[in-house]
Amino acid sequence: MSDNTKILGNVGENIAAKFLENHGYKIIARNYRIRSAEIDIIAEIGGVIVFVEVKTRSNIRHGSAAEAVNFRKQKKIIEAASIFLQDENYCDCACRFDVIEIYSHGKDFTVNHIEDAFEVLSEI
C-alpha cells in the first residue's frame, strides 16, 4: 500500500467518524484489531452497536468502494465484531454492519453511508 493510499484512507476514516458524530452516533472505538482483522469504527446509536467499514476512493476505476467489502472481508469483520461484543460485554445488544464510502474529488469529499450493508447469516 502506497503512502498516498494510506493517507487517503486515514483522511477518509476521519471524515467518516465526524460524519457519524454529526448524525448522533457515539464513537466507541476506532481501528479495533484482532489477529487477522480490523474494524475501522465501532459506534453506538439508539442502543445499537454499529460496526463500520470505511472505504475511501479517488476514482471508481476498480468498482465502487462498497464492492471492496466482499464476502471474505465481511467474514473477518464479523469475527472481530464477535470478539469485541464478548470482550466488552455487549453480548445482549443489537448490532449491525455498515459501510461508509468516501469519494475524494480533489479537496472535496462525498460521503455515502450504507446502513445494514451486510448481515450475519448465523448468530454472533
PDB file of C-alpha atoms in Angstrom:
ATOM      1  CA  MET A   1       0.000   0.000   0.000  1.00  0.00           C
ATOM      2  CA  SER A   2       1.460   3.358  -1.014  1.00  0.00           C
ATOM      3  CA  ASP A   3       1.858   6.244   1.393  1.00  0.00           C
ATOM      4  CA  ASN A   4      -0.726   8.249  -0.593  1.00  0.00           C
ATOM      5  CA  THR A   5      -3.246   5.415  -0.271  1.00  0.00           C
ATOM      6  CA  LYS A   6      -2.633   5.230   3.491  1.00  0.00           C
ATOM      7  CA  ILE A   7      -3.032   8.984   3.839  1.00  0.00           C
ATOM      8  CA  LEU A   8      -6.253   8.966   1.794  1.00  0.00           C
ATOM      9  CA  GLY A   9      -7.561   6.075   3.919  1.00  0.00           C
ATOM     10  CA  ASN A  10      -6.795   7.919   7.165  1.00  0.00           C
ATOM     11  CA  VAL A  11      -8.455  11.082   5.871  1.00  0.00           C
ATOM     12  CA  GLY A  12     -11.497   9.014   4.866  1.00  0.00           C
ATOM     13  CA  GLU A  13     -11.769   7.409   8.302  1.00  0.00           C
ATOM     14  CA  ASN A  14     -11.597  10.824   9.982  1.00  0.00           C
ATOM     15  CA  ILE A  15     -14.314  12.148   7.678  1.00  0.00           C
ATOM     16  CA  ALA A  16     -16.466   9.074   8.376  1.00  0.00           C
ATOM     17  CA  ALA A  17     -16.057   9.426  12.156  1.00  0.00           C
ATOM     18  CA  LYS A  18     -17.011  13.111  12.010  1.00  0.00           C
ATOM     19  CA  PHE A  19     -19.983  12.274   9.750  1.00  0.00           C
ATOM     20  CA  LEU A  20     -21.232   9.693  12.263  1.00  0.00           C
ATOM     21  CA  GLU A  21     -20.815  12.067  15.219  1.00  0.00           C
ATOM     22  CA  ASN A  22     -22.685  14.788  13.326  1.00  0.00           C
ATOM     23  CA  HIS A  23     -25.536  12.307  12.828  1.00  0.00           C
ATOM     24  CA  GLY A  24     -25.862  11.394  16.520  1.00  0.00           C
ATOM     25  CA  TYR A  25     -23.545   8.402  16.757  1.00  0.00           C
ATOM     26  CA  LYS A  26     -21.193   7.944  19.711  1.00  0.00           C
ATOM     27  CA  ILE A  27     -17.800   6.593  18.647  1.00  0.00           C
ATOM     28  CA  ILE A  28     -16.820   3.687  20.923  1.00  0.00           C
ATOM     29  CA  ALA A  29     -13.595   2.606  19.201  1.00  0.00           C
ATOM     30  CA  ARG A  30     -11.518   3.180  16.100  1.00  0.00           C
ATOM     31  CA  ASN A  31      -9.218   0.717  14.368  1.00  0.00           C
ATOM     32  CA  TYR A  32     -10.192  -2.182  16.646  1.00  0.00           C
ATOM     33  CA  ARG A  33      -7.847  -5.057  15.796  1.00  0.00           C
ATOM     34  CA  ILE A  34      -7.713  -8.759  16.387  1.00  0.00           C
ATOM     35  CA  ARG A  35      -5.066 -11.070  14.964  1.00  0.00           C
ATOM     36  CA  SER A  36      -6.474 -11.226  11.433  1.00  0.00           C
ATOM     37  CA  ALA A  37      -8.992  -8.412  11.125  1.00  0.00           C
ATOM     38  CA  GLU A  38      -9.707  -4.789  11.856  1.00  0.00           C
ATOM     39  CA  ILE A  39     -12.884  -2.783  12.280  1.00  0.00           C
ATOM     40  CA  ASP A  40     -12.441   0.827  11.242  1.00  0.00           C
ATOM     41  CA  ILE A  41     -15.093   2.375  13.503  1.00  0.00           C
ATOM     42  CA  ILE A  42     -17.334   0.988  16.226  1.00  0.00           C
ATOM     43  CA  ALA A  43     -20.147   3.330  17.167  1.00  0.00           C
ATOM     44  CA  GLU A  44     -23.430   3.311  19.047  1.00  0.00           C
ATOM     45  CA  ILE A  45     -26.763   4.892  18.275  1.00  0.00           C
ATOM     46  CA  GLY A  46     -30.077   4.215  19.958  1.00  0.00           C
ATOM     47  CA  GLY A  47     -28.713   1.198  21.821  1.00  0.00           C
ATOM     48  CA  VAL A  48     -27.424  -0.425  18.606  1.00  0.00           C
ATOM     49  CA  ILE A  49     -23.728  -1.198  18.228  1.00  0.00           C
ATOM     50  CA  VAL A  50     -22.651  -0.331  14.675  1.00  0.00           C
ATOM     51  CA  PHE A  51     -19.541  -1.818  13.097  1.00  0.00           C
ATOM     52  CA  VAL A  52     -18.420   0.429  10.262  1.00  0.00           C
ATOM     53  CA  GLU A  53     -16.071  -0.404   7.407  1.00  0.00           C
ATOM     54  CA  VAL A  54     -14.783   2.751   5.718  1.00  0.00           C
ATOM     55  CA  LYS A  55     -13.651   2.612   2.100  1.00  0.00           C
ATOM     56  CA  THR A  56     -12.122   5.690   0.509  1.00  0.00           C
ATOM     57  CA  ARG A  57     -11.597   6.068  -3.221  1.00  0.00           C
ATOM     58  CA  SER A  58     -10.281   8.772  -5.506  1.00  0.00           C
ATOM     59  CA  ASN A  59     -11.965   7.136  -8.512  1.00  0.00           C
ATOM     60  CA  ILE A  60     -14.211   4.196  -9.393  1.00  0.00           C
ATOM     61  CA  ARG A  61     -11.963   2.517 -11.963  1.00  0.00           C
ATOM     62  CA  HIS A  62     -11.955  -0.660  -9.904  1.00  0.00           C
ATOM     63  CA  GLY A  63     -15.623  -0.507  -8.846  1.00  0.00           C
ATOM     64  CA  SER A  64     -17.432   1.231  -6.048  1.00  0.00           C
ATOM     65  CA  ALA A  65     -15.864   1.485  -2.624  1.00  0.00           C
ATOM     66  CA  ALA A  66     -18.530  -0.776  -1.108  1.00  0.00           C
ATOM     67  CA  GLU A  67     -17.759  -3.519  -3.630  1.00  0.00           C
ATOM     68  CA  ALA A  68     -14.384  -3.931  -1.929  1.00  0.00           C
ATOM     69  CA  VAL A  69     -16.205  -5.235   1.163  1.00  0.00           C
ATOM     70  CA  ASN A  70     -16.524  -8.719  -0.276  1.00  0.00           C
ATOM     71  CA  PHE A  71     -17.630 -11.902   1.490  1.00  0.00           C
ATOM     72  CA  ARG A  72     -14.100 -12.643   2.762  1.00  0.00           C
ATOM     73  CA  LYS A  73     -13.772  -9.135   4.222  1.00  0.00           C
ATOM     74  CA  GLN A  74     -17.255  -9.408   5.750  1.00  0.00           C
ATOM     75  CA  LYS A  75     -16.292 -12.672   7.492  1.00  0.00           C
ATOM     76  CA  LYS A  76     -13.247 -11.011   9.035  1.00  0.00           C
ATOM     77  CA  ILE A  77     -15.274  -8.023  10.224  1.00  0.00           C
ATOM     78  CA  ILE A  78     -17.920 -10.335  11.716  1.00  0.00           C
ATOM     79  CA  GLU A  79     -15.223 -12.356  13.505  1.00  0.00           C
ATOM     80  CA  ALA A  80     -13.710  -9.197  15.013  1.00  0.00           C
ATOM     81  CA  ALA A  81     -17.175  -7.902  15.946  1.00  0.00           C
ATOM     82  CA  SER A  82     -17.959 -11.146  17.764  1.00  0.00           C
ATOM     83  CA  ILE A  83     -14.795 -10.867  19.831  1.00  0.00           C
ATOM     84  CA  PHE A  84     -15.442  -7.186  20.569  1.00  0.00           C
ATOM     85  CA  LEU A  85     -19.008  -7.907  21.724  1.00  0.00           C
ATOM     86  CA  GLN A  86     -17.801 -10.661  24.061  1.00  0.00           C
ATOM     87  CA  ASP A  87     -14.787  -8.792  25.422  1.00  0.00           C
ATOM     88  CA  GLU A  88     -16.691  -5.577  26.078  1.00  0.00           C
ATOM     89  CA  ASN A  89     -19.863  -7.242  27.474  1.00  0.00           C
ATOM     90  CA  TYR A  90     -22.144  -6.046  24.679  1.00  0.00           C
ATOM     91  CA  CYS A  91     -23.482  -9.569  24.049  1.00  0.00           C
ATOM     92  CA  ASP A  92     -27.121  -8.592  24.652  1.00  0.00           C
ATOM     93  CA  CYS A  93     -27.005  -5.540  22.373  1.00  0.00           C
ATOM     94  CA  ALA A  94     -28.393  -5.323  18.876  1.00  0.00           C
ATOM     95  CA  CYS A  95     -25.753  -4.707  16.255  1.00  0.00           C
ATOM     96  CA  ARG A  96     -25.420  -4.019  12.558  1.00  0.00           C
ATOM     97  CA  PHE A  97     -22.747  -3.712   9.904  1.00  0.00           C
ATOM     98  CA  ASP A  98     -22.465  -0.523   7.867  1.00  0.00           C
ATOM     99  CA  VAL A  99     -20.172   0.621   5.095  1.00  0.00           C
ATOM    100  CA  ILE A 100     -19.236   4.242   4.579  1.00  0.00           C
ATOM    101  CA  GLU A 101     -17.938   5.109   1.133  1.00  0.00           C
ATOM    102  CA  ILE A 102     -15.806   8.222   0.892  1.00  0.00           C
ATOM    103  CA  TYR A 103     -15.082   9.597  -2.576  1.00  0.00           C
ATOM    104  CA  SER A 104     -12.421  12.235  -2.988  1.00  0.00           C
ATOM    105  CA  HIS A 105     -12.861  14.976  -5.574  1.00  0.00           C
ATOM    106  CA  GLY A 106      -9.673  16.975  -5.153  1.00  0.00           C
ATOM    107  CA  LYS A 107     -10.082  18.680  -1.792  1.00  0.00           C
ATOM    108  CA  ASP A 108     -13.803  17.866  -1.586  1.00  0.00           C
ATOM    109  CA  PHE A 109     -15.305  14.601  -0.414  1.00  0.00           C
ATOM    110  CA  THR A 110     -18.623  12.833  -0.871  1.00  0.00           C
ATOM    111  CA  VAL A 111     -19.908  10.535   1.888  1.00  0.00           C
ATOM    112  CA  ASN A 112     -22.273   7.642   1.237  1.00  0.00           C
ATOM    113  CA  HIS A 113     -23.429   5.837   4.401  1.00  0.00           C
ATOM    114  CA  ILE A 114     -24.849   2.374   3.688  1.00  0.00           C
ATOM    115  CA  GLU A 115     -26.674   1.117   6.774  1.00  0.00           C
ATOM    116  CA  ASP A 116     -27.077  -2.664   7.144  1.00  0.00           C
ATOM    117  CA  ALA A 117     -24.665  -3.164   4.252  1.00  0.00           C
ATOM    118  CA  PHE A 118     -24.391  -6.836   5.153  1.00  0.00           C
ATOM    119  CA  GLU A 119     -25.621  -9.151   7.853  1.00  0.00           C
ATOM    120  CA  VAL A 120     -24.562 -12.212   9.771  1.00  0.00           C
ATOM    121  CA  LEU A 121     -26.102 -15.363   8.369  1.00  0.00           C
ATOM    122  CA  SER A 122     -25.849 -17.109  11.747  1.00  0.00           C
ATOM    123  CA  GLU A 123     -25.871 -15.567  15.211  1.00  0.00           C
ATOM    124  CA  ILE A 124     -22.720 -13.924  16.536  1.00  0.00           C
TER     125      ILE A 124
END
